[in-house]
Amino acid sequence: MTHAVEIRDLHKSFGDLEVLKGIDFTVDEGQVVCVIGPSGSGKSTLLRCVNLLEVPTKGSVSVGGVELTDPDVDIDAARRRLGMVFQSFNLFPHMSALENVMLAQRRVLKRGRAEAERIARENLEKVGVAAKCDTFPPQLSGGQQQRVAIARALAMDPALMLFDEPTSALDPELVGDVLSVMRDLARDGMTMLVVTHEMSFAREVADRVVFMDGGVIVEEGPPDQVIGNPQHARTRTFLKRVLDPTHAQDDAGVADDTPAAPPPVH
C-alpha cells in the first residue's frame, strides 16, 4: 500500500543540536494527522522536512510514493503536489488577494490568466473571502490573510496540505474562521498534516494525533486516546498545561503550588 506520506528514521541536526531523533510515521490518503507538543519539540522542523524546506540529516520522506529525499528526485515537480500554510501569511503586500492567489499558478503551473483567475476566485470563495478579491493584504485582518494564504495553496491542486501552526499569529477571535476552513477541507477529504496547539480542533477533526517531545514521537493514536486518555506521563503533563493552564504541573505531574515571589521593594 502506498501512503500519502511515509517518514522513516528521520533525523535532523543543526550543527551539534539534534532536533529530530528518528521519526517514523505514515499518513494515508484522506487522513488528517495533527502533531502536538511543546515548543522546541521538533514539530515545525518535521513539517519543513516533509517538503525539504529543511534537508534531513538522515532518513527518508516519501509523498505519494515519490521519495523526496532521493538525490535524483525532481524536487520542484514533487513540491507541486504539496501545499503549505505557515504561521505568518507570506502574502505580497503590493498585490491584491486575487493576484496573490494567481501568481504561483501563472509562474509554476503555467496557467493562462483567465484560468488562473477563475481558479483563484473559486478558492477565495471556498475559504470565505470572495468579497476581498481586490483588497490588498495590509487592509485585511490576520484571519482573512491566512484564509487567502490557504486559498493560494489550494489553487495549486495539492495532494497534501501542510499546516504549521496556522492560527498561532492570530487574535483569538479570528482563530475560529481559519479552523472552520480547515474543517471543511478535512470534510472534503483533503489529506492534511497539521502542527497545532488547538486541542479542540485536533480532537474533533484528526484521524490520528502525534505527540512529540524532545525530537521523538512519545505517543500517537486516535484523538480520544492521545488527548482524552493519554498513556504516557509526559503527554499527560503537556495536556494538563495546555488544557488547564491555571494549574501548571511539573514534569513529574505534581501541581506547582509554590507561591510567587513578592515584588522587589524600591
PDB file of C-alpha atoms in Angstrom, residues 107-240:
ATOM      1  CA  ARG A 107       4.560  31.097 -12.879  1.00  0.00           C
ATOM      2  CA  VAL A 108       4.759  27.483 -11.692  1.00  0.00           C
ATOM      3  CA  LEU A 109       1.811  25.734 -13.341  1.00  0.00           C
ATOM      4  CA  LYS A 110       1.931  27.991 -16.433  1.00  0.00           C
ATOM      5  CA  ARG A 111      -1.825  28.522 -16.414  1.00  0.00           C
ATOM      6  CA  GLY A 112      -3.262  31.240 -18.598  1.00  0.00           C
ATOM      7  CA  ARG A 113      -4.535  34.375 -16.921  1.00  0.00           C
ATOM      8  CA  ALA A 114      -8.220  33.563 -17.399  1.00  0.00           C
ATOM      9  CA  GLU A 115      -7.879  30.051 -15.987  1.00  0.00           C
ATOM     10  CA  ALA A 116      -5.730  31.218 -13.070  1.00  0.00           C
ATOM     11  CA  GLU A 117      -8.230  33.945 -12.226  1.00  0.00           C
ATOM     12  CA  ARG A 118     -11.164  31.530 -12.356  1.00  0.00           C
ATOM     13  CA  ILE A 119      -9.416  29.056 -10.052  1.00  0.00           C
ATOM     14  CA  ALA A 120      -8.300  31.852  -7.717  1.00  0.00           C
ATOM     15  CA  ARG A 121     -11.843  33.188  -7.388  1.00  0.00           C
ATOM     16  CA  GLU A 122     -13.195  29.679  -6.767  1.00  0.00           C
ATOM     17  CA  ASN A 123     -10.731  29.084  -3.950  1.00  0.00           C
ATOM     18  CA  LEU A 124     -11.178  32.520  -2.392  1.00  0.00           C
ATOM     19  CA  GLU A 125     -14.884  31.769  -2.306  1.00  0.00           C
ATOM     20  CA  LYS A 126     -14.205  28.348  -0.795  1.00  0.00           C
ATOM     21  CA  VAL A 127     -12.361  29.947   2.140  1.00  0.00           C
ATOM     22  CA  GLY A 128     -14.947  32.685   2.599  1.00  0.00           C
ATOM     23  CA  VAL A 129     -13.126  35.781   1.352  1.00  0.00           C
ATOM     24  CA  ALA A 130     -14.529  36.123  -2.176  1.00  0.00           C
ATOM     25  CA  ALA A 131     -15.597  39.679  -1.370  1.00  0.00           C
ATOM     26  CA  LYS A 132     -11.958  40.607  -0.682  1.00  0.00           C
ATOM     27  CA  CYS A 133     -10.559  39.715  -4.112  1.00  0.00           C
ATOM     28  CA  ASP A 134      -9.449  43.262  -4.876  1.00  0.00           C
ATOM     29  CA  THR A 135      -8.261  44.076  -1.355  1.00  0.00           C
ATOM     30  CA  PHE A 136      -4.556  44.299  -0.531  1.00  0.00           C
ATOM     31  CA  PRO A 137      -3.145  42.321   2.439  1.00  0.00           C
ATOM     32  CA  PRO A 138      -2.475  45.340   4.694  1.00  0.00           C
ATOM     33  CA  GLN A 139      -6.222  46.086   4.579  1.00  0.00           C
ATOM     34  CA  LEU A 140      -7.157  42.514   5.597  1.00  0.00           C
ATOM     35  CA  SER A 141      -7.411  41.111   9.098  1.00  0.00           C
ATOM     36  CA  GLY A 142      -4.979  38.400  10.125  1.00  0.00           C
ATOM     37  CA  GLY A 143      -7.663  35.759   9.755  1.00  0.00           C
ATOM     38  CA  GLN A 144      -8.543  36.981   6.274  1.00  0.00           C
ATOM     39  CA  GLN A 145      -4.876  36.992   5.253  1.00  0.00           C
ATOM     40  CA  GLN A 146      -4.455  33.428   6.467  1.00  0.00           C
ATOM     41  CA  ARG A 147      -7.527  32.332   4.520  1.00  0.00           C
ATOM     42  CA  VAL A 148      -6.077  33.948   1.386  1.00  0.00           C
ATOM     43  CA  ALA A 149      -2.865  32.001   2.072  1.00  0.00           C
ATOM     44  CA  ILE A 150      -4.896  28.779   2.275  1.00  0.00           C
ATOM     45  CA  ALA A 151      -6.664  29.659  -0.994  1.00  0.00           C
ATOM     46  CA  ARG A 152      -3.267  30.251  -2.616  1.00  0.00           C
ATOM     47  CA  ALA A 153      -2.109  26.777  -1.568  1.00  0.00           C
ATOM     48  CA  LEU A 154      -5.366  25.126  -2.682  1.00  0.00           C
ATOM     49  CA  ALA A 155      -5.197  26.788  -6.096  1.00  0.00           C
ATOM     50  CA  MET A 156      -2.150  24.647  -6.869  1.00  0.00           C
ATOM     51  CA  ASP A 157      -4.262  21.457  -6.613  1.00  0.00           C
ATOM     52  CA  PRO A 158      -2.140  19.829  -3.894  1.00  0.00           C
ATOM     53  CA  ALA A 159      -2.449  16.181  -2.947  1.00  0.00           C
ATOM     54  CA  LEU A 160      -1.303  17.049   0.581  1.00  0.00           C
ATOM     55  CA  MET A 161      -1.731  20.171   2.715  1.00  0.00           C
ATOM     56  CA  LEU A 162       0.812  21.013   5.411  1.00  0.00           C
ATOM     57  CA  PHE A 163      -0.208  23.477   8.140  1.00  0.00           C
ATOM     58  CA  ASP A 164       2.428  24.873  10.510  1.00  0.00           C
ATOM     59  CA  GLU A 165       0.501  26.335  13.467  1.00  0.00           C
ATOM     60  CA  PRO A 166      -1.704  28.354  11.086  1.00  0.00           C
ATOM     61  CA  THR A 167      -3.599  30.133  13.888  1.00  0.00           C
ATOM     62  CA  SER A 168      -0.715  30.971  16.235  1.00  0.00           C
ATOM     63  CA  ALA A 169      -0.257  34.515  14.882  1.00  0.00           C
ATOM     64  CA  LEU A 170      -3.982  35.358  15.016  1.00  0.00           C
ATOM     65  CA  ASP A 171      -6.038  37.198  17.583  1.00  0.00           C
ATOM     66  CA  PRO A 172      -8.191  34.661  19.474  1.00  0.00           C
ATOM     67  CA  GLU A 173     -11.427  35.966  17.946  1.00  0.00           C
ATOM     68  CA  LEU A 174     -10.098  35.262  14.419  1.00  0.00           C
ATOM     69  CA  VAL A 175      -8.925  31.696  15.053  1.00  0.00           C
ATOM     70  CA  GLY A 176     -12.353  30.138  14.531  1.00  0.00           C
ATOM     71  CA  ASP A 177     -12.689  31.352  10.934  1.00  0.00           C
ATOM     72  CA  VAL A 178      -9.436  29.676   9.881  1.00  0.00           C
ATOM     73  CA  LEU A 179     -10.199  26.449  11.751  1.00  0.00           C
ATOM     74  CA  SER A 180     -13.618  26.363  10.089  1.00  0.00           C
ATOM     75  CA  VAL A 181     -11.957  26.421   6.659  1.00  0.00           C
ATOM     76  CA  MET A 182      -9.653  23.590   7.727  1.00  0.00           C
ATOM     77  CA  ARG A 183     -12.613  21.554   8.995  1.00  0.00           C
ATOM     78  CA  ASP A 184     -14.274  21.963   5.608  1.00  0.00           C
ATOM     79  CA  LEU A 185     -11.124  20.775   3.846  1.00  0.00           C
ATOM     80  CA  ALA A 186     -10.979  17.705   6.087  1.00  0.00           C
ATOM     81  CA  ARG A 187     -14.654  17.016   5.415  1.00  0.00           C
ATOM     82  CA  ASP A 188     -13.948  17.182   1.675  1.00  0.00           C
ATOM     83  CA  GLY A 189     -11.264  14.507   2.022  1.00  0.00           C
ATOM     84  CA  MET A 190      -8.092  16.604   1.816  1.00  0.00           C
ATOM     85  CA  THR A 191      -5.026  14.826   3.213  1.00  0.00           C
ATOM     86  CA  MET A 192      -3.613  17.101   5.909  1.00  0.00           C
ATOM     87  CA  LEU A 193      -0.620  17.138   8.251  1.00  0.00           C
ATOM     88  CA  VAL A 194      -1.224  19.829  10.854  1.00  0.00           C
ATOM     89  CA  VAL A 195       1.087  21.168  13.564  1.00  0.00           C
ATOM     90  CA  THR A 196      -1.238  22.826  16.057  1.00  0.00           C
ATOM     91  CA  HIS A 197      -1.862  23.900  19.637  1.00  0.00           C
ATOM     92  CA  GLU A 198      -5.629  23.873  19.044  1.00  0.00           C
ATOM     93  CA  MET A 199      -6.580  20.771  21.029  1.00  0.00           C
ATOM     94  CA  SER A 200     -10.305  21.074  20.339  1.00  0.00           C
ATOM     95  CA  PHE A 201      -9.588  21.069  16.600  1.00  0.00           C
ATOM     96  CA  ALA A 202      -7.291  18.059  16.922  1.00  0.00           C
ATOM     97  CA  ARG A 203      -9.856  16.158  18.978  1.00  0.00           C
ATOM     98  CA  GLU A 204     -12.678  16.942  16.555  1.00  0.00           C
ATOM     99  CA  VAL A 205     -11.010  16.684  13.149  1.00  0.00           C
ATOM    100  CA  ALA A 206      -7.906  14.480  13.391  1.00  0.00           C
ATOM    101  CA  ASP A 207      -7.895  10.823  12.471  1.00  0.00           C
ATOM    102  CA  ARG A 208      -4.650  10.483  14.447  1.00  0.00           C
ATOM    103  CA  VAL A 209      -2.760  12.663  16.887  1.00  0.00           C
ATOM    104  CA  VAL A 210       1.029  12.507  17.217  1.00  0.00           C
ATOM    105  CA  PHE A 211       2.571  13.885  20.433  1.00  0.00           C
ATOM    106  CA  MET A 212       6.222  14.902  20.072  1.00  0.00           C
ATOM    107  CA  ASP A 213       8.721  15.935  22.698  1.00  0.00           C
ATOM    108  CA  GLY A 214      12.494  16.206  22.566  1.00  0.00           C
ATOM    109  CA  GLY A 215      12.677  15.299  18.897  1.00  0.00           C
ATOM    110  CA  VAL A 216      10.899  11.950  19.209  1.00  0.00           C
ATOM    111  CA  ILE A 217       7.325  10.676  18.987  1.00  0.00           C
ATOM    112  CA  VAL A 218       6.238   9.957  22.538  1.00  0.00           C
ATOM    113  CA  GLU A 219       2.713   8.794  21.788  1.00  0.00           C
ATOM    114  CA  GLU A 220       0.348   8.534  18.843  1.00  0.00           C
ATOM    115  CA  GLY A 221      -3.130   7.227  18.194  1.00  0.00           C
ATOM    116  CA  PRO A 222      -6.755   8.317  17.826  1.00  0.00           C
ATOM    117  CA  PRO A 223      -7.531  11.700  19.409  1.00  0.00           C
ATOM    118  CA  ASP A 224      -9.834  10.162  22.013  1.00  0.00           C
ATOM    119  CA  GLN A 225      -6.858   8.155  23.231  1.00  0.00           C
ATOM    120  CA  VAL A 226      -3.975  10.622  22.965  1.00  0.00           C
ATOM    121  CA  ILE A 227      -5.916  13.698  24.114  1.00  0.00           C
ATOM    122  CA  GLY A 228      -8.739  12.028  26.036  1.00  0.00           C
ATOM    123  CA  ASN A 229      -6.829   9.233  27.769  1.00  0.00           C
ATOM    124  CA  PRO A 230      -3.062   9.627  27.248  1.00  0.00           C
ATOM    125  CA  GLN A 231      -0.937   6.666  28.260  1.00  0.00           C
ATOM    126  CA  HIS A 232       2.392   8.446  28.723  1.00  0.00           C
ATOM    127  CA  ALA A 233       3.130  10.663  31.722  1.00  0.00           C
ATOM    128  CA  ARG A 234       4.814  13.293  29.515  1.00  0.00           C
ATOM    129  CA  THR A 235       1.705  13.533  27.334  1.00  0.00           C
ATOM    130  CA  ARG A 236      -0.489  13.938  30.412  1.00  0.00           C
ATOM    131  CA  THR A 237       1.746  16.711  31.758  1.00  0.00           C
ATOM    132  CA  PHE A 238       1.720  18.589  28.458  1.00  0.00           C
ATOM    133  CA  LEU A 239      -2.055  18.353  28.062  1.00  0.00           C
ATOM    134  CA  LYS A 240      -2.579  19.443  31.660  1.00  0.00           C
TER     135      LYS A 240
END
